[in-house]
JSON list of C-alpha atoms in Angstrom, two decimals:
[
{"chain": "A", "resi": 1, "resn": "UNK", "atom": "CA", "xyz": [0.00, 0.02, -0.06]},
{"chain": "A", "resi": 2, "resn": "UNK", "atom": "CA", "xyz": [1.12, 3.49, -0.77]},
{"chain": "A", "resi": 3, "resn": "UNK", "atom": "CA", "xyz": [2.47, 5.44, 2.33]},
{"chain": "A", "resi": 4, "resn": "UNK", "atom": "CA", "xyz": [1.38, 8.74, 0.75]},
{"chain": "A", "resi": 5, "resn": "UNK", "atom": "CA", "xyz": [-1.47, 10.04, -1.26]},
{"chain": "A", "resi": 6, "resn": "UNK", "atom": "CA", "xyz": [-1.50, 10.91, -5.01]},
{"chain": "A", "resi": 7, "resn": "UNK", "atom": "CA", "xyz": [0.44, 13.75, -6.66]},
{"chain": "A", "resi": 8, "resn": "UNK", "atom": "CA", "xyz": [-2.55, 16.20, -6.74]},
{"chain": "A", "resi": 9, "resn": "UNK", "atom": "CA", "xyz": [-3.11, 15.88, -3.13]},
{"chain": "A", "resi": 10, "resn": "UNK", "atom": "CA", "xyz": [0.50, 16.21, -2.21]},
{"chain": "A", "resi": 11, "resn": "UNK", "atom": "CA", "xyz": [0.92, 19.38, -4.50]},
{"chain": "A", "resi": 12, "resn": "UNK", "atom": "CA", "xyz": [-2.07, 20.78, -2.92]},
{"chain": "A", "resi": 13, "resn": "UNK", "atom": "CA", "xyz": [-1.06, 20.23, 0.65]},
{"chain": "A", "resi": 14, "resn": "UNK", "atom": "CA", "xyz": [2.48, 21.85, -0.26]},
{"chain": "A", "resi": 15, "resn": "UNK", "atom": "CA", "xyz": [0.40, 25.02, -1.09]},
{"chain": "A", "resi": 16, "resn": "UNK", "atom": "CA", "xyz": [-2.23, 24.69, 1.56]},
{"chain": "A", "resi": 17, "resn": "UNK", "atom": "CA", "xyz": [-0.15, 23.93, 4.57]},
{"chain": "A", "resi": 18, "resn": "UNK", "atom": "CA", "xyz": [1.67, 27.36, 4.85]},
{"chain": "A", "resi": 19, "resn": "UNK", "atom": "CA", "xyz": [-1.73, 28.78, 4.21]},
{"chain": "A", "resi": 20, "resn": "UNK", "atom": "CA", "xyz": [-3.31, 27.21, 7.20]},
{"chain": "A", "resi": 21, "resn": "UNK", "atom": "CA", "xyz": [-0.17, 27.86, 9.35]},
{"chain": "A", "resi": 22, "resn": "UNK", "atom": "CA", "xyz": [-0.11, 31.58, 8.56]},
{"chain": "A", "resi": 23, "resn": "UNK", "atom": "CA", "xyz": [-3.90, 31.77, 9.29]},
{"chain": "A", "resi": 24, "resn": "UNK", "atom": "CA", "xyz": [-3.73, 30.08, 12.43]},
{"chain": "A", "resi": 25, "resn": "UNK", "atom": "CA", "xyz": [-0.84, 32.30, 13.40]},
{"chain": "A", "resi": 26, "resn": "UNK", "atom": "CA", "xyz": [-3.10, 35.28, 12.48]},
{"chain": "A", "resi": 27, "resn": "UNK", "atom": "CA", "xyz": [-5.87, 33.73, 14.63]},
{"chain": "A", "resi": 28, "resn": "UNK", "atom": "CA", "xyz": [-3.44, 33.46, 17.68]},
{"chain": "A", "resi": 29, "resn": "UNK", "atom": "CA", "xyz": [-1.82, 36.81, 17.40]},
{"chain": "A", "resi": 30, "resn": "UNK", "atom": "CA", "xyz": [-5.12, 38.49, 17.03]},
{"chain": "A", "resi": 31, "resn": "UNK", "atom": "CA", "xyz": [-6.89, 36.66, 19.70]},
{"chain": "A", "resi": 32, "resn": "UNK", "atom": "CA", "xyz": [-7.74, 39.74, 21.55]},
{"chain": "A", "resi": 33, "resn": "UNK", "atom": "CA", "xyz": [-9.10, 41.51, 18.66]},
{"chain": "A", "resi": 34, "resn": "UNK", "atom": "CA", "xyz": [-11.09, 39.05, 16.42]},
{"chain": "A", "resi": 35, "resn": "UNK", "atom": "CA", "xyz": [-12.79, 35.71, 17.20]},
{"chain": "A", "resi": 36, "resn": "UNK", "atom": "CA", "xyz": [-10.57, 32.96, 18.02]},
{"chain": "A", "resi": 37, "resn": "UNK", "atom": "CA", "xyz": [-7.55, 33.00, 20.38]},
{"chain": "A", "resi": 38, "resn": "UNK", "atom": "CA", "xyz": [-4.93, 30.53, 21.59]},
{"chain": "A", "resi": 39, "resn": "UNK", "atom": "CA", "xyz": [-7.04, 27.41, 21.34]},
{"chain": "A", "resi": 40, "resn": "UNK", "atom": "CA", "xyz": [-8.65, 28.11, 18.12]},
{"chain": "A", "resi": 41, "resn": "UNK", "atom": "CA", "xyz": [-5.40, 28.97, 16.32]},
{"chain": "A", "resi": 42, "resn": "UNK", "atom": "CA", "xyz": [-3.52, 26.36, 17.90]},
{"chain": "A", "resi": 43, "resn": "UNK", "atom": "CA", "xyz": [-5.96, 23.96, 16.72]},
{"chain": "A", "resi": 44, "resn": "UNK", "atom": "CA", "xyz": [-6.05, 25.39, 13.32]},
{"chain": "A", "resi": 45, "resn": "UNK", "atom": "CA", "xyz": [-1.91, 25.17, 13.04]},
{"chain": "A", "resi": 46, "resn": "UNK", "atom": "CA", "xyz": [-2.52, 21.52, 14.25]},
{"chain": "A", "resi": 47, "resn": "UNK", "atom": "CA", "xyz": [-4.78, 21.10, 11.29]},
{"chain": "A", "resi": 48, "resn": "UNK", "atom": "CA", "xyz": [-1.77, 21.79, 9.02]},
{"chain": "A", "resi": 49, "resn": "UNK", "atom": "CA", "xyz": [0.21, 19.15, 10.75]},
{"chain": "A", "resi": 50, "resn": "UNK", "atom": "CA", "xyz": [-2.64, 16.66, 10.39]},
{"chain": "A", "resi": 51, "resn": "UNK", "atom": "CA", "xyz": [-2.79, 17.53, 6.64]},
{"chain": "A", "resi": 52, "resn": "UNK", "atom": "CA", "xyz": [0.94, 16.91, 6.40]},
{"chain": "A", "resi": 53, "resn": "UNK", "atom": "CA", "xyz": [0.45, 13.33, 8.01]},
{"chain": "A", "resi": 54, "resn": "UNK", "atom": "CA", "xyz": [-2.43, 12.58, 5.86]},
{"chain": "A", "resi": 55, "resn": "UNK", "atom": "CA", "xyz": [-1.03, 13.80, 2.56]},
{"chain": "A", "resi": 56, "resn": "UNK", "atom": "CA", "xyz": [2.76, 12.63, 2.90]},
{"chain": "A", "resi": 57, "resn": "UNK", "atom": "CA", "xyz": [2.29, 9.53, 5.08]},
{"chain": "A", "resi": 58, "resn": "UNK", "atom": "CA", "xyz": [3.50, 8.39, 8.39]},
{"chain": "A", "resi": 59, "resn": "UNK", "atom": "CA", "xyz": [7.12, 7.77, 7.38]},
{"chain": "A", "resi": 60, "resn": "UNK", "atom": "CA", "xyz": [7.60, 11.37, 6.20]},
{"chain": "A", "resi": 61, "resn": "UNK", "atom": "CA", "xyz": [5.98, 12.63, 9.39]},
{"chain": "A", "resi": 62, "resn": "UNK", "atom": "CA", "xyz": [8.46, 10.47, 11.42]},
{"chain": "A", "resi": 63, "resn": "UNK", "atom": "CA", "xyz": [11.48, 11.93, 9.85]},
{"chain": "A", "resi": 64, "resn": "UNK", "atom": "CA", "xyz": [10.22, 15.50, 10.83]},
{"chain": "A", "resi": 65, "resn": "UNK", "atom": "CA", "xyz": [8.67, 14.82, 14.17]},
{"chain": "A", "resi": 66, "resn": "UNK", "atom": "CA", "xyz": [10.98, 15.27, 17.13]},
{"chain": "A", "resi": 67, "resn": "UNK", "atom": "CA", "xyz": [9.31, 13.95, 20.32]},
{"chain": "A", "resi": 68, "resn": "UNK", "atom": "CA", "xyz": [11.68, 15.73, 22.81]},
{"chain": "A", "resi": 69, "resn": "UNK", "atom": "CA", "xyz": [11.36, 19.16, 21.04]},
{"chain": "A", "resi": 70, "resn": "UNK", "atom": "CA", "xyz": [7.37, 19.06, 21.12]},
{"chain": "A", "resi": 71, "resn": "UNK", "atom": "CA", "xyz": [7.46, 17.85, 24.65]},
{"chain": "A", "resi": 72, "resn": "UNK", "atom": "CA", "xyz": [9.65, 20.74, 25.64]},
{"chain": "A", "resi": 73, "resn": "UNK", "atom": "CA", "xyz": [7.82, 23.31, 23.74]},
{"chain": "A", "resi": 74, "resn": "UNK", "atom": "CA", "xyz": [4.46, 22.11, 25.23]},
{"chain": "A", "resi": 75, "resn": "UNK", "atom": "CA", "xyz": [5.82, 22.47, 28.74]},
{"chain": "A", "resi": 76, "resn": "UNK", "atom": "CA", "xyz": [7.35, 25.81, 27.70]},
{"chain": "A", "resi": 77, "resn": "UNK", "atom": "CA", "xyz": [3.97, 27.15, 26.70]},
{"chain": "A", "resi": 78, "resn": "UNK", "atom": "CA", "xyz": [2.47, 26.27, 29.93]},
{"chain": "A", "resi": 79, "resn": "UNK", "atom": "CA", "xyz": [5.30, 28.05, 31.89]},
{"chain": "A", "resi": 80, "resn": "UNK", "atom": "CA", "xyz": [4.94, 31.30, 29.76]},
{"chain": "A", "resi": 81, "resn": "UNK", "atom": "CA", "xyz": [1.20, 31.35, 30.58]},
{"chain": "A", "resi": 82, "resn": "UNK", "atom": "CA", "xyz": [1.89, 30.84, 34.30]},
{"chain": "A", "resi": 83, "resn": "UNK", "atom": "CA", "xyz": [4.88, 33.58, 33.98]},
{"chain": "A", "resi": 84, "resn": "UNK", "atom": "CA", "xyz": [2.44, 36.04, 32.45]},
{"chain": "A", "resi": 85, "resn": "UNK", "atom": "CA", "xyz": [0.07, 35.34, 35.18]},
{"chain": "A", "resi": 86, "resn": "UNK", "atom": "CA", "xyz": [2.69, 36.07, 37.77]},
{"chain": "A", "resi": 87, "resn": "UNK", "atom": "CA", "xyz": [3.85, 39.30, 36.27]},
{"chain": "A", "resi": 88, "resn": "UNK", "atom": "CA", "xyz": [1.68, 41.42, 38.69]},
{"chain": "A", "resi": 89, "resn": "UNK", "atom": "CA", "xyz": [2.16, 39.20, 41.79]},
{"chain": "A", "resi": 90, "resn": "UNK", "atom": "CA", "xyz": [2.70, 42.27, 43.89]},
{"chain": "A", "resi": 91, "resn": "UNK", "atom": "CA", "xyz": [-0.77, 43.13, 43.74]},
{"chain": "A", "resi": 92, "resn": "UNK", "atom": "CA", "xyz": [-2.51, 39.78, 42.82]},
{"chain": "A", "resi": 93, "resn": "UNK", "atom": "CA", "xyz": [-2.31, 36.68, 40.79]},
{"chain": "A", "resi": 94, "resn": "UNK", "atom": "CA", "xyz": [-3.34, 37.50, 37.16]},
{"chain": "A", "resi": 95, "resn": "UNK", "atom": "CA", "xyz": [-3.08, 41.03, 37.72]},
{"chain": "A", "resi": 96, "resn": "UNK", "atom": "CA", "xyz": [-2.57, 42.70, 34.38]},
{"chain": "A", "resi": 97, "resn": "UNK", "atom": "CA", "xyz": [0.72, 44.56, 35.02]},
{"chain": "A", "resi": 98, "resn": "UNK", "atom": "CA", "xyz": [1.58, 44.95, 31.67]},
{"chain": "A", "resi": 99, "resn": "UNK", "atom": "CA", "xyz": [-1.47, 46.82, 31.04]},
{"chain": "A", "resi": 100, "resn": "UNK", "atom": "CA", "xyz": [-1.60, 49.04, 33.96]},
{"chain": "A", "resi": 101, "resn": "UNK", "atom": "CA", "xyz": [2.16, 50.23, 34.18]},
{"chain": "A", "resi": 102, "resn": "UNK", "atom": "CA", "xyz": [3.96, 48.04, 31.80]},
{"chain": "A", "resi": 103, "resn": "UNK", "atom": "CA", "xyz": [6.55, 49.19, 29.21]},
{"chain": "A", "resi": 104, "resn": "UNK", "atom": "CA", "xyz": [5.03, 47.26, 26.46]},
{"chain": "A", "resi": 105, "resn": "UNK", "atom": "CA", "xyz": [1.76, 46.14, 25.17]},
{"chain": "A", "resi": 106, "resn": "UNK", "atom": "CA", "xyz": [-0.30, 48.91, 26.45]},
{"chain": "A", "resi": 107, "resn": "UNK", "atom": "CA", "xyz": [-1.09, 50.71, 23.46]},
{"chain": "A", "resi": 108, "resn": "UNK", "atom": "CA", "xyz": [-4.55, 52.06, 22.30]},
{"chain": "A", "resi": 109, "resn": "UNK", "atom": "CA", "xyz": [-7.43, 49.50, 22.82]},
{"chain": "A", "resi": 110, "resn": "UNK", "atom": "CA", "xyz": [-8.11, 47.83, 19.57]},
{"chain": "A", "resi": 111, "resn": "UNK", "atom": "CA", "xyz": [-4.61, 47.78, 18.26]},
{"chain": "A", "resi": 112, "resn": "UNK", "atom": "CA", "xyz": [-2.35, 44.72, 17.95]},
{"chain": "A", "resi": 113, "resn": "UNK", "atom": "CA", "xyz": [0.11, 45.82, 20.93]},
{"chain": "A", "resi": 114, "resn": "UNK", "atom": "CA", "xyz": [-2.62, 46.34, 23.52]},
{"chain": "A", "resi": 115, "resn": "UNK", "atom": "CA", "xyz": [-4.45, 44.32, 26.22]},
{"chain": "A", "resi": 116, "resn": "UNK", "atom": "CA", "xyz": [-1.42, 43.75, 28.42]},
{"chain": "A", "resi": 117, "resn": "UNK", "atom": "CA", "xyz": [-0.51, 40.16, 28.71]},
{"chain": "A", "resi": 118, "resn": "UNK", "atom": "CA", "xyz": [-3.36, 38.58, 26.63]},
{"chain": "A", "resi": 119, "resn": "UNK", "atom": "CA", "xyz": [-1.38, 38.30, 23.48]},
{"chain": "A", "resi": 120, "resn": "UNK", "atom": "CA", "xyz": [1.40, 36.65, 25.39]},
{"chain": "A", "resi": 121, "resn": "UNK", "atom": "CA", "xyz": [-0.91, 34.21, 26.96]},
{"chain": "A", "resi": 122, "resn": "UNK", "atom": "CA", "xyz": [-2.56, 33.60, 23.60]},
{"chain": "A", "resi": 123, "resn": "UNK", "atom": "CA", "xyz": [0.70, 32.83, 21.96]},
{"chain": "A", "resi": 124, "resn": "UNK", "atom": "CA", "xyz": [1.58, 30.48, 24.78]},
{"chain": "A", "resi": 125, "resn": "UNK", "atom": "CA", "xyz": [-1.88, 28.72, 24.85]},
{"chain": "A", "resi": 126, "resn": "UNK", "atom": "CA", "xyz": [-1.47, 28.32, 20.77]},
{"chain": "A", "resi": 127, "resn": "UNK", "atom": "CA", "xyz": [2.04, 26.80, 21.19]},
{"chain": "A", "resi": 128, "resn": "UNK", "atom": "CA", "xyz": [0.78, 24.46, 23.94]},
{"chain": "A", "resi": 129, "resn": "UNK", "atom": "CA", "xyz": [-2.40, 23.39, 21.86]},
{"chain": "A", "resi": 130, "resn": "UNK", "atom": "CA", "xyz": [-0.47, 22.84, 18.64]},
{"chain": "A", "resi": 131, "resn": "UNK", "atom": "CA", "xyz": [2.52, 20.77, 20.12]},
{"chain": "A", "resi": 132, "resn": "UNK", "atom": "CA", "xyz": [0.08, 18.76, 22.37]},
{"chain": "A", "resi": 133, "resn": "UNK", "atom": "CA", "xyz": [-2.25, 17.91, 19.55]},
{"chain": "A", "resi": 134, "resn": "UNK", "atom": "CA", "xyz": [0.38, 17.18, 17.04]},
{"chain": "A", "resi": 135, "resn": "UNK", "atom": "CA", "xyz": [2.08, 14.85, 19.73]},
{"chain": "A", "resi": 136, "resn": "UNK", "atom": "CA", "xyz": [-1.30, 13.19, 20.28]},
{"chain": "A", "resi": 137, "resn": "UNK", "atom": "CA", "xyz": [-1.99, 12.72, 16.52]},
{"chain": "A", "resi": 138, "resn": "UNK", "atom": "CA", "xyz": [1.45, 11.19, 16.07]},
{"chain": "A", "resi": 139, "resn": "UNK", "atom": "CA", "xyz": [1.11, 8.97, 18.86]},
{"chain": "A", "resi": 140, "resn": "UNK", "atom": "CA", "xyz": [-2.18, 7.57, 17.59]},
{"chain": "A", "resi": 141, "resn": "UNK", "atom": "CA", "xyz": [-0.84, 7.20, 14.10]},
{"chain": "A", "resi": 142, "resn": "UNK", "atom": "CA", "xyz": [2.20, 5.32, 15.48]},
{"chain": "A", "resi": 143, "resn": "UNK", "atom": "CA", "xyz": [-0.06, 2.96, 17.39]},
{"chain": "A", "resi": 144, "resn": "UNK", "atom": "CA", "xyz": [-0.22, -0.18, 15.42]},
{"chain": "A", "resi": 145, "resn": "UNK", "atom": "CA", "xyz": [-1.54, -3.06, 17.57]},
{"chain": "A", "resi": 146, "resn": "UNK", "atom": "CA", "xyz": [-3.64, -4.53, 14.75]},
{"chain": "A", "resi": 147, "resn": "UNK", "atom": "CA", "xyz": [-0.51, -5.57, 12.95]},
{"chain": "A", "resi": 148, "resn": "UNK", "atom": "CA", "xyz": [1.35, -7.54, 15.55]},
{"chain": "B", "resi": 1, "resn": "UNK", "atom": "CA", "xyz": [-27.32, 47.97, 8.68]},
{"chain": "B", "resi": 2, "resn": "UNK", "atom": "CA", "xyz": [-29.05, 44.81, 8.08]},
{"chain": "B", "resi": 3, "resn": "UNK", "atom": "CA", "xyz": [-29.60, 43.95, 4.61]},
{"chain": "B", "resi": 4, "resn": "UNK", "atom": "CA", "xyz": [-32.66, 41.54, 3.96]},
{"chain": "B", "resi": 5, "resn": "UNK", "atom": "CA", "xyz": [-31.60, 40.18, 0.76]},
{"chain": "B", "resi": 6, "resn": "UNK", "atom": "CA", "xyz": [-28.44, 38.46, 2.14]},
{"chain": "B", "resi": 7, "resn": "UNK", "atom": "CA", "xyz": [-30.89, 36.75, 4.43]},
{"chain": "B", "resi": 8, "resn": "UNK", "atom": "CA", "xyz": [-32.95, 35.57, 1.58]},
{"chain": "B", "resi": 9, "resn": "UNK", "atom": "CA", "xyz": [-29.89, 34.06, -0.19]},
{"chain": "B", "resi": 10, "resn": "UNK", "atom": "CA", "xyz": [-29.03, 32.39, 3.01]},
{"chain": "B", "resi": 11, "resn": "UNK", "atom": "CA", "xyz": [-32.24, 30.89, 3.29]},
{"chain": "B", "resi": 12, "resn": "UNK", "atom": "CA", "xyz": [-31.80, 29.35, -0.21]},
{"chain": "B", "resi": 13, "resn": "UNK", "atom": "CA", "xyz": [-28.38, 28.14, 0.68]},
{"chain": "B", "resi": 14, "resn": "UNK", "atom": "CA", "xyz": [-30.03, 26.46, 3.90]},
{"chain": "B", "resi": 15, "resn": "UNK", "atom": "CA", "xyz": [-32.49, 24.77, 1.52]},
{"chain": "B", "resi": 16, "resn": "UNK", "atom": "CA", "xyz": [-29.68, 23.32, -0.51]},
{"chain": "B", "resi": 17, "resn": "UNK", "atom": "CA", "xyz": [-27.73, 22.32, 2.66]},
{"chain": "B", "resi": 18, "resn": "UNK", "atom": "CA", "xyz": [-31.06, 20.34, 3.54]},
{"chain": "B", "resi": 19, "resn": "UNK", "atom": "CA", "xyz": [-31.14, 18.67, 0.33]},
{"chain": "B", "resi": 20, "resn": "UNK", "atom": "CA", "xyz": [-27.59, 17.53, 0.79]},
{"chain": "B", "resi": 21, "resn": "UNK", "atom": "CA", "xyz": [-28.38, 16.41, 4.29]},
{"chain": "B", "resi": 22, "resn": "UNK", "atom": "CA", "xyz": [-30.92, 14.06, 2.76]},
{"chain": "B", "resi": 23, "resn": "UNK", "atom": "CA", "xyz": [-28.08, 12.56, 0.79]},
{"chain": "B", "resi": 24, "resn": "UNK", "atom": "CA", "xyz": [-26.19, 12.01, 3.90]},
{"chain": "B", "resi": 25, "resn": "UNK", "atom": "CA", "xyz": [-29.15, 10.22, 5.64]},
{"chain": "B", "resi": 26, "resn": "UNK", "atom": "CA", "xyz": [-30.34, 8.12, 2.74]},
{"chain": "B", "resi": 27, "resn": "UNK", "atom": "CA", "xyz": [-26.90, 7.47, 0.97]},
{"chain": "B", "resi": 28, "resn": "UNK", "atom": "CA", "xyz": [-26.93, 3.83, 0.17]},
{"chain": "B", "resi": 29, "resn": "UNK", "atom": "CA", "xyz": [-23.07, 3.76, 0.30]},
{"chain": "B", "resi": 30, "resn": "UNK", "atom": "CA", "xyz": [-20.45, 5.36, 2.23]},
{"chain": "B", "resi": 31, "resn": "UNK", "atom": "CA", "xyz": [-18.94, 7.43, -0.45]},
{"chain": "B", "resi": 32, "resn": "UNK", "atom": "CA", "xyz": [-22.31, 8.97, -1.19]},
{"chain": "B", "resi": 33, "resn": "UNK", "atom": "CA", "xyz": [-22.48, 10.20, 2.42]},
{"chain": "B", "resi": 34, "resn": "UNK", "atom": "CA", "xyz": [-18.89, 11.58, 2.22]},
{"chain": "B", "resi": 35, "resn": "UNK", "atom": "CA", "xyz": [-19.76, 13.54, -0.81]},
{"chain": "B", "resi": 36, "resn": "UNK", "atom": "CA", "xyz": [-23.08, 14.81, 0.80]},
{"chain": "B", "resi": 37, "resn": "UNK", "atom": "CA", "xyz": [-21.03, 16.00, 3.86]},
{"chain": "B", "resi": 38, "resn": "UNK", "atom": "CA", "xyz": [-18.52, 17.85, 1.46]},
{"chain": "B", "resi": 39, "resn": "UNK", "atom": "CA", "xyz": [-21.42, 19.53, -0.12]},
{"chain": "B", "resi": 40, "resn": "UNK", "atom": "CA", "xyz": [-22.73, 20.44, 3.10]},
{"chain": "B", "resi": 41, "resn": "UNK", "atom": "CA", "xyz": [-19.38, 21.82, 4.13]},
{"chain": "B", "resi": 42, "resn": "UNK", "atom": "CA", "xyz": [-19.10, 24.10, 1.02]},
{"chain": "B", "resi": 43, "resn": "UNK", "atom": "CA", "xyz": [-22.82, 25.26, 1.55]},
{"chain": "B", "resi": 44, "resn": "UNK", "atom": "CA", "xyz": [-22.14, 26.12, 5.34]},
{"chain": "B", "resi": 45, "resn": "UNK", "atom": "CA", "xyz": [-19.22, 28.25, 4.32]},
{"chain": "B", "resi": 46, "resn": "UNK", "atom": "CA", "xyz": [-21.50, 30.05, 1.91]},
{"chain": "B", "resi": 47, "resn": "UNK", "atom": "CA", "xyz": [-24.01, 30.32, 4.50]},
{"chain": "B", "resi": 48, "resn": "UNK", "atom": "CA", "xyz": [-21.45, 31.82, 6.85]},
{"chain": "B", "resi": 49, "resn": "UNK", "atom": "CA", "xyz": [-20.23, 34.23, 4.39]},
{"chain": "B", "resi": 50, "resn": "UNK", "atom": "CA", "xyz": [-23.92, 35.30, 3.53]},
{"chain": "B", "resi": 51, "resn": "UNK", "atom": "CA", "xyz": [-24.72, 35.76, 7.22]},
{"chain": "B", "resi": 52, "resn": "UNK", "atom": "CA", "xyz": [-21.63, 37.73, 7.84]},
{"chain": "B", "resi": 53, "resn": "UNK", "atom": "CA", "xyz": [-22.71, 40.12, 5.10]},
{"chain": "B", "resi": 54, "resn": "UNK", "atom": "CA", "xyz": [-26.23, 40.16, 6.46]},
{"chain": "B", "resi": 55, "resn": "UNK", "atom": "CA", "xyz": [-25.27, 41.16, 9.95]},
{"chain": "B", "resi": 56, "resn": "UNK", "atom": "CA", "xyz": [-22.52, 43.65, 8.70]},
{"chain": "B", "resi": 57, "resn": "UNK", "atom": "CA", "xyz": [-19.67, 41.93, 10.66]},
{"chain": "B", "resi": 58, "resn": "UNK", "atom": "CA", "xyz": [-16.45, 41.49, 8.69]},
{"chain": "B", "resi": 59, "resn": "UNK", "atom": "CA", "xyz": [-14.83, 39.29, 11.32]},
{"chain": "B", "resi": 60, "resn": "UNK", "atom": "CA", "xyz": [-17.21, 36.41, 10.66]},
{"chain": "B", "resi": 61, "resn": "UNK", "atom": "CA", "xyz": [-15.48, 35.88, 7.33]},
{"chain": "B", "resi": 62, "resn": "UNK", "atom": "CA", "xyz": [-12.41, 34.61, 9.45]},
{"chain": "B", "resi": 63, "resn": "UNK", "atom": "CA", "xyz": [-14.44, 31.68, 10.85]},
{"chain": "B", "resi": 64, "resn": "UNK", "atom": "CA", "xyz": [-15.76, 30.80, 7.41]},
{"chain": "B", "resi": 65, "resn": "UNK", "atom": "CA", "xyz": [-12.06, 30.65, 6.07]},
{"chain": "B", "resi": 66, "resn": "UNK", "atom": "CA", "xyz": [-11.02, 28.39, 9.03]},
{"chain": "B", "resi": 67, "resn": "UNK", "atom": "CA", "xyz": [-14.01, 26.14, 8.43]},
{"chain": "B", "resi": 68, "resn": "UNK", "atom": "CA", "xyz": [-13.11, 25.93, 4.80]},
{"chain": "B", "resi": 69, "resn": "UNK", "atom": "CA", "xyz": [-9.72, 24.94, 5.49]},
{"chain": "B", "resi": 70, "resn": "UNK", "atom": "CA", "xyz": [-10.50, 22.50, 8.14]},
{"chain": "B", "resi": 71, "resn": "UNK", "atom": "CA", "xyz": [-13.44, 20.87, 6.21]},
{"chain": "B", "resi": 72, "resn": "UNK", "atom": "CA", "xyz": [-10.95, 20.11, 3.40]},
{"chain": "B", "resi": 73, "resn": "UNK", "atom": "CA", "xyz": [-8.71, 18.25, 5.86]},
{"chain": "B", "resi": 74, "resn": "UNK", "atom": "CA", "xyz": [-11.66, 16.32, 7.27]},
{"chain": "B", "resi": 75, "resn": "UNK", "atom": "CA", "xyz": [-12.74, 15.08, 3.84]},
{"chain": "B", "resi": 76, "resn": "UNK", "atom": "CA", "xyz": [-9.26, 14.13, 2.99]},
{"chain": "B", "resi": 77, "resn": "UNK", "atom": "CA", "xyz": [-8.94, 12.33, 6.15]},
{"chain": "B", "resi": 78, "resn": "UNK", "atom": "CA", "xyz": [-12.21, 10.27, 5.25]},
{"chain": "B", "resi": 79, "resn": "UNK", "atom": "CA", "xyz": [-10.85, 9.55, 1.86]},
{"chain": "B", "resi": 80, "resn": "UNK", "atom": "CA", "xyz": [-7.63, 8.36, 3.23]},
{"chain": "B", "resi": 81, "resn": "UNK", "atom": "CA", "xyz": [-9.40, 5.95, 5.46]},
{"chain": "B", "resi": 82, "resn": "UNK", "atom": "CA", "xyz": [-11.61, 4.74, 2.68]},
{"chain": "B", "resi": 83, "resn": "UNK", "atom": "CA", "xyz": [-8.51, 4.07, 0.39]},
{"chain": "B", "resi": 84, "resn": "UNK", "atom": "CA", "xyz": [-6.99, 1.78, 3.00]},
{"chain": "B", "resi": 85, "resn": "UNK", "atom": "CA", "xyz": [-5.77, 3.86, 6.04]},
{"chain": "B", "resi": 86, "resn": "UNK", "atom": "CA", "xyz": [-2.33, 5.23, 6.86]},
{"chain": "B", "resi": 87, "resn": "UNK", "atom": "CA", "xyz": [0.27, 2.65, 5.48]}
]
């Protein structure tokens, strides 16, 4: 059985995977302005990874997937979320210190560089969701008990 | 500003979506149902765009784009399964 799909699907995937990735990055980075945010954008970027796995097959995915890197990045996303939550620990947990007196991310509401720690948290959650979903999908694809 | 003609066209798209849903319900074979679901996805994207125009919200278009991209992946996954699975 072929490990990858046909030529049309592979060429379409080459064109579509960057599109999905860039659109997911847009959804993540504009999470405080438009619908979406960390989880939705991360799941969209994970959709690009699933498209890669479907179109190019498991062997090609295995060459490019690094379990340790993805595991470290998932933990890093959670730590960045907690670190952003602890920025204003002098007042309270989850106190938005970047918005009230921070040096960055306190622009006019409605612009990209506003809303304090929210973009940082969106990026962290997006990274965590993307790496977690890709790791889960890869583990499911690698699990082949039916062959034995 | 709410434009009523976009609601009417969304209603027409909805009728087409129900007809695609009939194929999903009564399709005798699995590929019939897959084609029905694929048609339904496209019609849902069209409905999202029309409703976004009807409610005059440009940010609704983002959701339609995401849905169009992800429905393609879903159809591709089902096709991959029907042709024999991953390796």
